[in-house]
Amino acid sequence: MDKPDFRDIDPSRHASIKRKRSDAVADLIRSHIFQAGLKPDDRLPQEPELIEMFGCSRSTIREALKSLEVQGLVQNTTGPGGGARVAPVSINRIVGLLSNYFYFQSVSAAQIYQIRRLIEPELAFSVVGHLTPAHFAALDKAIAVQKHHPGGDADWEHHRHAEIDFHDVLIEACPNPLLGLVCRFVNEAIRHLIGRSGVQEFAASFTCENIDFHKRLMSAFRSGNAARARRVMLDHVLSAEAVVVPATDRGIDQPVFSEPLRLD
């Protein structure tokens, strides 16, 4: 495999590269990782070889590696046996970085539920046949936590988080990594709304409805009925939306099968 060379970069990019050469080198190192088929914990070439590969200074290489470390793609260690290694990319780290978006954008409950209606039924459909005994145990545990009646704001928040934890378990079992990432990102947005959604007065009935839907989902999962799981999840999301999203904000178009589908 030919070694990537910093000097081979398209001349049209030279102006931006001169402003931040280390960013361009970081891109080349990232490309090298993928093109060489390197896996988590595989070692990158040593610093002198990287300098030769990319035709740049030691400080540029170090800055590029530091940038990749911040992004979670590389681990840099010192001492004997040290150097740069490919890091396992954690979905939690990626979602954590994406969540910085919420510090600069105001995302409403209506906008979140617009997305939930589209993706969560597909999540439920996709996990059928992929849930392990450990997943089922974690789902049962989340339902058990929900059954504890809230006794104040702290308990109320604990309840809401347990309900989101149920959906997180489904995300862990999702065989589609892109769908799982989007669902995890949406769950993080919901967590940002907890405590300021204004539905505490509906906590008891809201929780009972969520428990019922989660039990119905468990029945569909255990029976292997993916179509039923999809429809129950849509019903679940629409029911929650009716409580969480103010009626005046529910002007966004519903999906084709927007009416709650009662299967029991």
PDB file of C-alpha atoms in Angstrom:
ATOM      1  CA  MET A   1       0.000   0.000   0.000  1.00  0.00           C
ATOM      2  CA  ASP A   2       1.375   3.432  -0.952  1.00  0.00           C
ATOM      3  CA  LYS A   3       2.139   5.699   1.961  1.00  0.00           C
ATOM      4  CA  PRO A   4       0.045   8.880   2.066  1.00  0.00           C
ATOM      5  CA  ASP A   5       2.142  11.968   1.588  1.00  0.00           C
ATOM      6  CA  PHE A   6       1.299  15.454   2.817  1.00  0.00           C
ATOM      7  CA  ARG A   7       2.905  16.851  -0.340  1.00  0.00           C
ATOM      8  CA  ASP A   8       0.376  15.019  -2.551  1.00  0.00           C
ATOM      9  CA  ILE A   9      -2.583  17.023  -1.275  1.00  0.00           C
ATOM     10  CA  ASP A  10      -4.649  18.885  -3.877  1.00  0.00           C
ATOM     11  CA  PRO A  11      -2.992  22.315  -4.435  1.00  0.00           C
ATOM     12  CA  SER A  12      -6.416  23.958  -4.149  1.00  0.00           C
ATOM     13  CA  ARG A  13      -6.320  23.078  -0.451  1.00  0.00           C
ATOM     14  CA  HIS A  14      -2.903  24.553   0.239  1.00  0.00           C
ATOM     15  CA  ALA A  15      -4.225  27.853   1.580  1.00  0.00           C
ATOM     16  CA  SER A  16      -6.301  26.240   4.308  1.00  0.00           C
ATOM     17  CA  ILE A  17      -3.526  23.727   5.062  1.00  0.00           C
ATOM     18  CA  LYS A  18      -1.023  26.513   5.692  1.00  0.00           C
ATOM     19  CA  ARG A  19      -3.379  27.978   8.289  1.00  0.00           C
ATOM     20  CA  LYS A  20      -3.549  24.681  10.190  1.00  0.00           C
ATOM     21  CA  ARG A  21      -1.188  22.064   8.829  1.00  0.00           C
ATOM     22  CA  SER A  22      -1.758  19.724  11.779  1.00  0.00           C
ATOM     23  CA  ASP A  23      -5.467  19.402  10.885  1.00  0.00           C
ATOM     24  CA  ALA A  24      -4.547  18.244   7.381  1.00  0.00           C
ATOM     25  CA  VAL A  25      -2.030  15.761   8.781  1.00  0.00           C
ATOM     26  CA  ALA A  26      -4.663  14.490  11.222  1.00  0.00           C
ATOM     27  CA  ASP A  27      -6.929  13.819   8.224  1.00  0.00           C
ATOM     28  CA  LEU A  28      -4.117  11.900   6.524  1.00  0.00           C
ATOM     29  CA  ILE A  29      -3.427   9.827   9.641  1.00  0.00           C
ATOM     30  CA  ARG A  30      -7.130   9.055   9.908  1.00  0.00           C
ATOM     31  CA  SER A  31      -7.150   7.942   6.270  1.00  0.00           C
ATOM     32  CA  HIS A  32      -4.083   5.792   6.902  1.00  0.00           C
ATOM     33  CA  ILE A  33      -5.850   4.041   9.807  1.00  0.00           C
ATOM     34  CA  PHE A  34      -8.797   3.098   7.603  1.00  0.00           C
ATOM     35  CA  GLN A  35      -6.795   2.269   4.469  1.00  0.00           C
ATOM     36  CA  ALA A  36      -4.372   0.074   6.428  1.00  0.00           C
ATOM     37  CA  GLY A  37      -7.283  -1.712   8.103  1.00  0.00           C
ATOM     38  CA  LEU A  38      -6.012  -0.932  11.589  1.00  0.00           C
ATOM     39  CA  LYS A  39      -8.180  -2.070  14.493  1.00  0.00           C
ATOM     40  CA  PRO A  40      -8.559  -0.829  18.084  1.00  0.00           C
ATOM     41  CA  ASP A  41      -5.301  -1.254  20.032  1.00  0.00           C
ATOM     42  CA  ASP A  42      -3.214  -1.580  16.837  1.00  0.00           C
ATOM     43  CA  ARG A  43      -0.103   0.559  16.963  1.00  0.00           C
ATOM     44  CA  LEU A  44       0.417   3.463  14.587  1.00  0.00           C
ATOM     45  CA  PRO A  45       3.854   4.010  13.009  1.00  0.00           C
ATOM     46  CA  GLN A  46       6.369   5.556  15.364  1.00  0.00           C
ATOM     47  CA  GLU A  47       6.881   9.309  15.333  1.00  0.00           C
ATOM     48  CA  PRO A  48       9.968   9.349  13.029  1.00  0.00           C
ATOM     49  CA  GLU A  49       8.128   7.226  10.455  1.00  0.00           C
ATOM     50  CA  LEU A  50       5.060   9.492  10.595  1.00  0.00           C
ATOM     51  CA  ILE A  51       7.307  12.504  10.041  1.00  0.00           C
ATOM     52  CA  GLU A  52       8.764  10.822   6.946  1.00  0.00           C
ATOM     53  CA  MET A  53       5.354   9.635   5.701  1.00  0.00           C
ATOM     54  CA  PHE A  54       3.748  13.050   5.825  1.00  0.00           C
ATOM     55  CA  GLY A  55       6.751  15.287   5.233  1.00  0.00           C
ATOM     56  CA  CYS A  56       6.173  17.527   8.240  1.00  0.00           C
ATOM     57  CA  SER A  57       7.743  18.497  11.544  1.00  0.00           C
ATOM     58  CA  ARG A  58       7.644  16.635  14.855  1.00  0.00           C
ATOM     59  CA  SER A  59       5.505  19.364  16.426  1.00  0.00           C
ATOM     60  CA  THR A  60       2.939  19.035  13.602  1.00  0.00           C
ATOM     61  CA  ILE A  61       2.744  15.254  14.073  1.00  0.00           C
ATOM     62  CA  ARG A  62       2.310  15.631  17.819  1.00  0.00           C
ATOM     63  CA  GLU A  63      -0.380  18.249  17.398  1.00  0.00           C
ATOM     64  CA  ALA A  64      -2.192  16.064  14.854  1.00  0.00           C
ATOM     65  CA  LEU A  65      -2.071  13.030  17.162  1.00  0.00           C
ATOM     66  CA  LYS A  66      -3.327  15.142  20.049  1.00  0.00           C
ATOM     67  CA  SER A  67      -6.247  16.290  17.901  1.00  0.00           C
ATOM     68  CA  LEU A  68      -7.111  12.673  17.042  1.00  0.00           C
ATOM     69  CA  GLU A  69      -6.867  11.767  20.723  1.00  0.00           C
ATOM     70  CA  VAL A  70      -9.391  14.466  21.628  1.00  0.00           C
ATOM     71  CA  GLN A  71     -11.675  13.053  18.933  1.00  0.00           C
ATOM     72  CA  GLY A  72     -11.378   9.623  20.536  1.00  0.00           C
ATOM     73  CA  LEU A  73      -9.735   7.902  17.571  1.00  0.00           C
ATOM     74  CA  VAL A  74      -6.198   7.612  18.961  1.00  0.00           C
ATOM     75  CA  GLN A  75      -4.667   6.856  22.368  1.00  0.00           C
ATOM     76  CA  ASN A  76      -1.271   8.393  23.092  1.00  0.00           C
ATOM     77  CA  THR A  77       0.909   6.810  25.769  1.00  0.00           C
ATOM     78  CA  THR A  78       4.413   7.613  27.017  1.00  0.00           C
ATOM     79  CA  GLY A  79       7.240   5.541  28.394  1.00  0.00           C
ATOM     80  CA  PRO A  80       8.560   2.140  27.282  1.00  0.00           C
ATOM     81  CA  GLY A  81       6.192   0.556  24.816  1.00  0.00           C
ATOM     82  CA  GLY A  82       4.392   3.857  24.435  1.00  0.00           C
ATOM     83  CA  GLY A  83       3.278   5.648  21.305  1.00  0.00           C
ATOM     84  CA  ALA A  84       0.035   6.123  19.439  1.00  0.00           C
ATOM     85  CA  ARG A  85      -2.529   3.341  19.171  1.00  0.00           C
ATOM     86  CA  VAL A  86      -5.940   3.152  17.561  1.00  0.00           C
ATOM     87  CA  ALA A  87      -8.607   3.682  20.216  1.00  0.00           C
ATOM     88  CA  PRO A  88     -11.982   1.931  20.326  1.00  0.00           C
ATOM     89  CA  VAL A  89     -14.597   4.514  19.368  1.00  0.00           C
ATOM     90  CA  SER A  90     -17.250   4.491  22.083  1.00  0.00           C
ATOM     91  CA  ILE A  91     -20.821   5.421  21.178  1.00  0.00           C
ATOM     92  CA  ASN A  92     -21.061   7.169  24.554  1.00  0.00           C
ATOM     93  CA  ARG A  93     -18.100   9.369  23.665  1.00  0.00           C
ATOM     94  CA  ILE A  94     -19.563  10.201  20.265  1.00  0.00           C
ATOM     95  CA  VAL A  95     -22.947  11.064  21.754  1.00  0.00           C
ATOM     96  CA  GLY A  96     -21.222  13.123  24.437  1.00  0.00           C
ATOM     97  CA  LEU A  97     -19.490  15.199  21.762  1.00  0.00           C
ATOM     98  CA  LEU A  98     -22.701  15.561  19.756  1.00  0.00           C
ATOM     99  CA  SER A  99     -24.555  16.613  22.890  1.00  0.00           C
ATOM    100  CA  ASN A 100     -22.535  19.819  22.989  1.00  0.00           C
ATOM    101  CA  TYR A 101     -24.978  20.865  20.266  1.00  0.00           C
ATOM    102  CA  PHE A 102     -27.678  21.303  22.904  1.00  0.00           C
ATOM    103  CA  TYR A 103     -25.675  24.001  24.670  1.00  0.00           C
ATOM    104  CA  PHE A 104     -26.119  26.260  21.657  1.00  0.00           C
ATOM    105  CA  GLN A 105     -29.461  25.169  20.214  1.00  0.00           C
ATOM    106  CA  SER A 106     -32.886  25.187  21.794  1.00  0.00           C
ATOM    107  CA  VAL A 107     -34.561  21.865  20.958  1.00  0.00           C
ATOM    108  CA  SER A 108     -38.239  21.615  21.873  1.00  0.00           C
ATOM    109  CA  ALA A 109     -40.169  18.572  23.008  1.00  0.00           C
ATOM    110  CA  ALA A 110     -42.255  18.831  19.819  1.00  0.00           C
ATOM    111  CA  GLN A 111     -39.122  18.599  17.673  1.00  0.00           C
ATOM    112  CA  ILE A 112     -37.826  15.623  19.640  1.00  0.00           C
ATOM    113  CA  TYR A 113     -41.102  13.751  19.273  1.00  0.00           C
ATOM    114  CA  GLN A 114     -41.236  14.512  15.567  1.00  0.00           C
ATOM    115  CA  ILE A 115     -38.081  12.419  15.299  1.00  0.00           C
ATOM    116  CA  ARG A 116     -39.116   9.791  17.853  1.00  0.00           C
ATOM    117  CA  ARG A 117     -42.244   8.969  15.847  1.00  0.00           C
ATOM    118  CA  LEU A 118     -40.054   8.144  12.864  1.00  0.00           C
ATOM    119  CA  ILE A 119     -37.167   6.218  14.381  1.00  0.00           C
ATOM    120  CA  GLU A 120     -38.271   4.457  17.559  1.00  0.00           C
ATOM    121  CA  PRO A 121     -40.807   2.130  15.881  1.00  0.00           C
ATOM    122  CA  GLU A 122     -37.966   1.041  13.577  1.00  0.00           C
ATOM    123  CA  LEU A 123     -35.717   0.528  16.598  1.00  0.00           C
ATOM    124  CA  ALA A 124     -38.301  -1.777  18.180  1.00  0.00           C
ATOM    125  CA  PHE A 125     -38.706  -3.666  14.905  1.00  0.00           C
ATOM    126  CA  SER A 126     -34.964  -4.096  14.419  1.00  0.00           C
ATOM    127  CA  VAL A 127     -34.100  -5.537  17.851  1.00  0.00           C
ATOM    128  CA  VAL A 128     -36.476  -8.512  17.608  1.00  0.00           C
ATOM    129  CA  GLY A 129     -34.265 -11.582  17.454  1.00  0.00           C
ATOM    130  CA  HIS A 130     -31.234  -9.644  18.715  1.00  0.00           C
ATOM    131  CA  LEU A 131     -32.146  -9.294  22.396  1.00  0.00           C
ATOM    132  CA  THR A 132     -29.998 -11.512  24.617  1.00  0.00           C
ATOM    133  CA  PRO A 133     -30.916 -12.809  28.095  1.00  0.00           C
ATOM    134  CA  ALA A 134     -28.823  -9.971  29.508  1.00  0.00           C
ATOM    135  CA  HIS A 135     -30.843  -7.443  27.510  1.00  0.00           C
ATOM    136  CA  PHE A 136     -34.125  -8.924  28.733  1.00  0.00           C
ATOM    137  CA  ALA A 137     -32.852  -8.809  32.331  1.00  0.00           C
ATOM    138  CA  ALA A 138     -31.919  -5.143  31.951  1.00  0.00           C
ATOM    139  CA  LEU A 139     -35.319  -4.330  30.416  1.00  0.00           C
ATOM    140  CA  ASP A 140     -37.109  -6.102  33.274  1.00  0.00           C
ATOM    141  CA  LYS A 141     -34.986  -4.181  35.773  1.00  0.00           C
ATOM    142  CA  ALA A 142     -35.916  -0.839  34.178  1.00  0.00           C
ATOM    143  CA  ILE A 143     -39.608  -1.726  34.441  1.00  0.00           C
ATOM    144  CA  ALA A 144     -39.150  -2.711  38.094  1.00  0.00           C
ATOM    145  CA  VAL A 145     -37.598   0.705  38.834  1.00  0.00           C
ATOM    146  CA  GLN A 146     -40.546   2.417  37.149  1.00  0.00           C
ATOM    147  CA  LYS A 147     -42.991   0.583  39.405  1.00  0.00           C
ATOM    148  CA  HIS A 148     -41.651   2.459  42.416  1.00  0.00           C
ATOM    149  CA  HIS A 149     -44.152   5.299  42.933  1.00  0.00           C
ATOM    150  CA  PRO A 150     -42.520   8.767  42.830  1.00  0.00           C
ATOM    151  CA  GLY A 151     -42.498  10.583  46.127  1.00  0.00           C
ATOM    152  CA  GLY A 152     -41.043  13.912  45.052  1.00  0.00           C
ATOM    153  CA  ASP A 153     -39.065  15.670  42.359  1.00  0.00           C
ATOM    154  CA  ALA A 154     -35.991  13.478  42.888  1.00  0.00           C
ATOM    155  CA  ASP A 155     -38.018  10.268  42.580  1.00  0.00           C
ATOM    156  CA  TRP A 156     -39.867  11.718  39.606  1.00  0.00           C
ATOM    157  CA  GLU A 157     -36.599  12.331  37.780  1.00  0.00           C
ATOM    158  CA  HIS A 158     -35.414   8.845  38.749  1.00  0.00           C
ATOM    159  CA  HIS A 159     -38.550   7.454  37.126  1.00  0.00           C
ATOM    160  CA  ARG A 160     -38.077   9.379  33.929  1.00  0.00           C
ATOM    161  CA  HIS A 161     -34.468   8.231  33.659  1.00  0.00           C
ATOM    162  CA  ALA A 162     -35.508   4.608  34.207  1.00  0.00           C
ATOM    163  CA  GLU A 163     -37.957   4.957  31.325  1.00  0.00           C
ATOM    164  CA  ILE A 164     -35.193   6.254  29.074  1.00  0.00           C
ATOM    165  CA  ASP A 165     -32.890   3.479  30.321  1.00  0.00           C
ATOM    166  CA  PHE A 166     -35.406   0.974  28.925  1.00  0.00           C
ATOM    167  CA  HIS A 167     -34.947   2.505  25.485  1.00  0.00           C
ATOM    168  CA  ASP A 168     -31.163   2.618  25.927  1.00  0.00           C
ATOM    169  CA  VAL A 169     -31.140  -1.160  26.335  1.00  0.00           C
ATOM    170  CA  LEU A 170     -32.947  -1.499  23.009  1.00  0.00           C
ATOM    171  CA  ILE A 171     -30.316   0.744  21.436  1.00  0.00           C
ATOM    172  CA  GLU A 172     -27.553  -1.535  22.733  1.00  0.00           C
ATOM    173  CA  ALA A 173     -29.243  -4.465  20.975  1.00  0.00           C
ATOM    174  CA  CYS A 174     -29.834  -2.586  17.717  1.00  0.00           C
ATOM    175  CA  PRO A 175     -28.059  -4.322  14.805  1.00  0.00           C
ATOM    176  CA  ASN A 176     -28.013  -1.080  12.775  1.00  0.00           C
ATOM    177  CA  PRO A 177     -25.234   1.134  14.212  1.00  0.00           C
ATOM    178  CA  LEU A 178     -26.490   4.260  12.433  1.00  0.00           C
ATOM    179  CA  LEU A 179     -30.029   3.826  13.737  1.00  0.00           C
ATOM    180  CA  GLY A 180     -28.634   3.111  17.189  1.00  0.00           C
ATOM    181  CA  LEU A 181     -26.512   6.263  17.156  1.00  0.00           C
ATOM    182  CA  VAL A 182     -29.439   8.463  16.119  1.00  0.00           C
ATOM    183  CA  CYS A 183     -31.692   6.917  18.773  1.00  0.00           C
ATOM    184  CA  ARG A 184     -29.027   7.390  21.450  1.00  0.00           C
ATOM    185  CA  PHE A 185     -28.639  11.024  20.431  1.00  0.00           C
ATOM    186  CA  VAL A 186     -32.410  11.539  20.687  1.00  0.00           C
ATOM    187  CA  ASN A 187     -32.445   9.880  24.115  1.00  0.00           C
ATOM    188  CA  GLU A 188     -29.776  12.325  25.228  1.00  0.00           C
ATOM    189  CA  ALA A 189     -31.996  15.175  24.053  1.00  0.00           C
ATOM    190  CA  ILE A 190     -34.844  13.758  26.141  1.00  0.00           C
ATOM    191  CA  ARG A 191     -32.582  13.642  29.193  1.00  0.00           C
ATOM    192  CA  HIS A 192     -31.945  17.352  28.713  1.00  0.00           C
ATOM    193  CA  LEU A 193     -35.694  17.932  28.925  1.00  0.00           C
ATOM    194  CA  ILE A 194     -36.170  15.927  32.122  1.00  0.00           C
ATOM    195  CA  GLY A 195     -36.827  18.231  35.031  1.00  0.00           C
ATOM    196  CA  ARG A 196     -38.125  21.074  32.867  1.00  0.00           C
ATOM    197  CA  SER A 197     -40.893  19.379  30.860  1.00  0.00           C
ATOM    198  CA  GLY A 198     -43.722  20.499  33.128  1.00  0.00           C
ATOM    199  CA  VAL A 199     -45.446  17.110  33.398  1.00  0.00           C
ATOM    200  CA  GLN A 200     -44.701  16.342  37.053  1.00  0.00           C
ATOM    201  CA  GLU A 201     -48.381  16.696  37.883  1.00  0.00           C
ATOM    202  CA  PHE A 202     -49.055  13.763  35.550  1.00  0.00           C
ATOM    203  CA  ALA A 203     -46.248  11.626  36.972  1.00  0.00           C
ATOM    204  CA  ALA A 204     -48.343   8.765  38.374  1.00  0.00           C
ATOM    205  CA  SER A 205     -50.614   8.240  35.362  1.00  0.00           C
ATOM    206  CA  PHE A 206     -47.775   8.936  32.929  1.00  0.00           C
ATOM    207  CA  THR A 207     -45.618   6.309  34.607  1.00  0.00           C
ATOM    208  CA  CYS A 208     -48.418   3.723  34.636  1.00  0.00           C
ATOM    209  CA  GLU A 209     -48.968   4.206  30.912  1.00  0.00           C
ATOM    210  CA  ASN A 210     -45.256   3.860  30.207  1.00  0.00           C
ATOM    211  CA  ILE A 211     -45.050   0.670  32.267  1.00  0.00           C
ATOM    212  CA  ASP A 212     -47.993  -0.766  30.332  1.00  0.00           C
ATOM    213  CA  PHE A 213     -46.396   0.034  26.991  1.00  0.00           C
ATOM    214  CA  HIS A 214     -43.056  -1.388  28.075  1.00  0.00           C
ATOM    215  CA  LYS A 215     -44.744  -4.621  29.174  1.00  0.00           C
ATOM    216  CA  ARG A 216     -46.518  -4.852  25.814  1.00  0.00           C
ATOM    217  CA  LEU A 217     -43.205  -4.322  24.063  1.00  0.00           C
ATOM    218  CA  MET A 218     -41.630  -7.079  26.146  1.00  0.00           C
ATOM    219  CA  SER A 219     -44.432  -9.422  25.096  1.00  0.00           C
ATOM    220  CA  ALA A 220     -43.800  -8.625  21.443  1.00  0.00           C
ATOM    221  CA  PHE A 221     -40.048  -9.051  21.848  1.00  0.00           C
ATOM    222  CA  ARG A 222     -40.387 -12.407  23.600  1.00  0.00           C
ATOM    223  CA  SER A 223     -42.853 -13.701  21.011  1.00  0.00           C
ATOM    224  CA  GLY A 224     -40.590 -12.580  18.161  1.00  0.00           C
ATOM    225  CA  ASN A 225     -43.327 -10.444  16.586  1.00  0.00           C
ATOM    226  CA  ALA A 226     -41.380  -7.576  15.009  1.00  0.00           C
ATOM    227  CA  ALA A 227     -44.409  -5.973  13.321  1.00  0.00           C
ATOM    228  CA  ARG A 228     -46.283  -5.877  16.610  1.00  0.00           C
ATOM    229  CA  ALA A 229     -43.241  -4.402  18.391  1.00  0.00           C
ATOM    230  CA  ARG A 230     -43.096  -1.626  15.799  1.00  0.00           C
ATOM    231  CA  ARG A 231     -46.776  -0.759  16.216  1.00  0.00           C
ATOM    232  CA  VAL A 232     -46.705  -0.871  20.022  1.00  0.00           C
ATOM    233  CA  MET A 233     -43.681   1.451  20.019  1.00  0.00           C
ATOM    234  CA  LEU A 234     -45.461   3.947  17.785  1.00  0.00           C
ATOM    235  CA  ASP A 235     -48.471   3.819  20.088  1.00  0.00           C
ATOM    236  CA  HIS A 236     -46.108   4.355  23.045  1.00  0.00           C
ATOM    237  CA  VAL A 237     -44.412   7.403  21.478  1.00  0.00           C
ATOM    238  CA  LEU A 238     -47.713   9.011  20.497  1.00  0.00           C
ATOM    239  CA  SER A 239     -49.114   8.469  23.990  1.00  0.00           C
ATOM    240  CA  ALA A 240     -46.061  10.085  25.589  1.00  0.00           C
ATOM    241  CA  GLU A 241     -46.133  12.939  23.092  1.00  0.00           C
ATOM    242  CA  ALA A 242     -49.721  13.732  24.084  1.00  0.00           C
ATOM    243  CA  VAL A 243     -48.525  14.305  27.659  1.00  0.00           C
ATOM    244  CA  VAL A 244     -45.103  15.875  27.149  1.00  0.00           C
ATOM    245  CA  VAL A 245     -45.772  18.150  24.168  1.00  0.00           C
ATOM    246  CA  PRO A 246     -48.203  21.042  24.690  1.00  0.00           C
ATOM    247  CA  ALA A 247     -51.258  20.809  22.438  1.00  0.00           C
ATOM    248  CA  THR A 248     -50.400  24.166  20.850  1.00  0.00           C
ATOM    249  CA  ASP A 249     -47.047  22.738  19.684  1.00  0.00           C
ATOM    250  CA  ARG A 250     -48.447  19.638  18.029  1.00  0.00           C
ATOM    251  CA  GLY A 251     -48.827  21.172  14.602  1.00  0.00           C
ATOM    252  CA  ILE A 252     -46.074  19.104  12.997  1.00  0.00           C
ATOM    253  CA  ASP A 253     -47.371  16.604  10.426  1.00  0.00           C
ATOM    254  CA  GLN A 254     -47.873  13.109  11.784  1.00  0.00           C
ATOM    255  CA  PRO A 255     -46.563  10.007   9.984  1.00  0.00           C
ATOM    256  CA  VAL A 256     -48.898   8.054   7.721  1.00  0.00           C
ATOM    257  CA  PHE A 257     -50.161   5.746  10.476  1.00  0.00           C
ATOM    258  CA  SER A 258     -50.476   8.441  13.110  1.00  0.00           C
ATOM    259  CA  GLU A 259     -53.408   7.156  15.136  1.00  0.00           C
ATOM    260  CA  PRO A 260     -52.509   5.069  18.202  1.00  0.00           C
ATOM    261  CA  LEU A 261     -52.740   1.404  17.273  1.00  0.00           C
ATOM    262  CA  ARG A 262     -54.370  -0.554  20.093  1.00  0.00           C
ATOM    263  CA  LEU A 263     -53.415  -4.194  19.811  1.00  0.00           C
ATOM    264  CA  ASP A 264     -54.555  -5.508  23.183  1.00  0.00           C
TER     265      ASP A 264
END
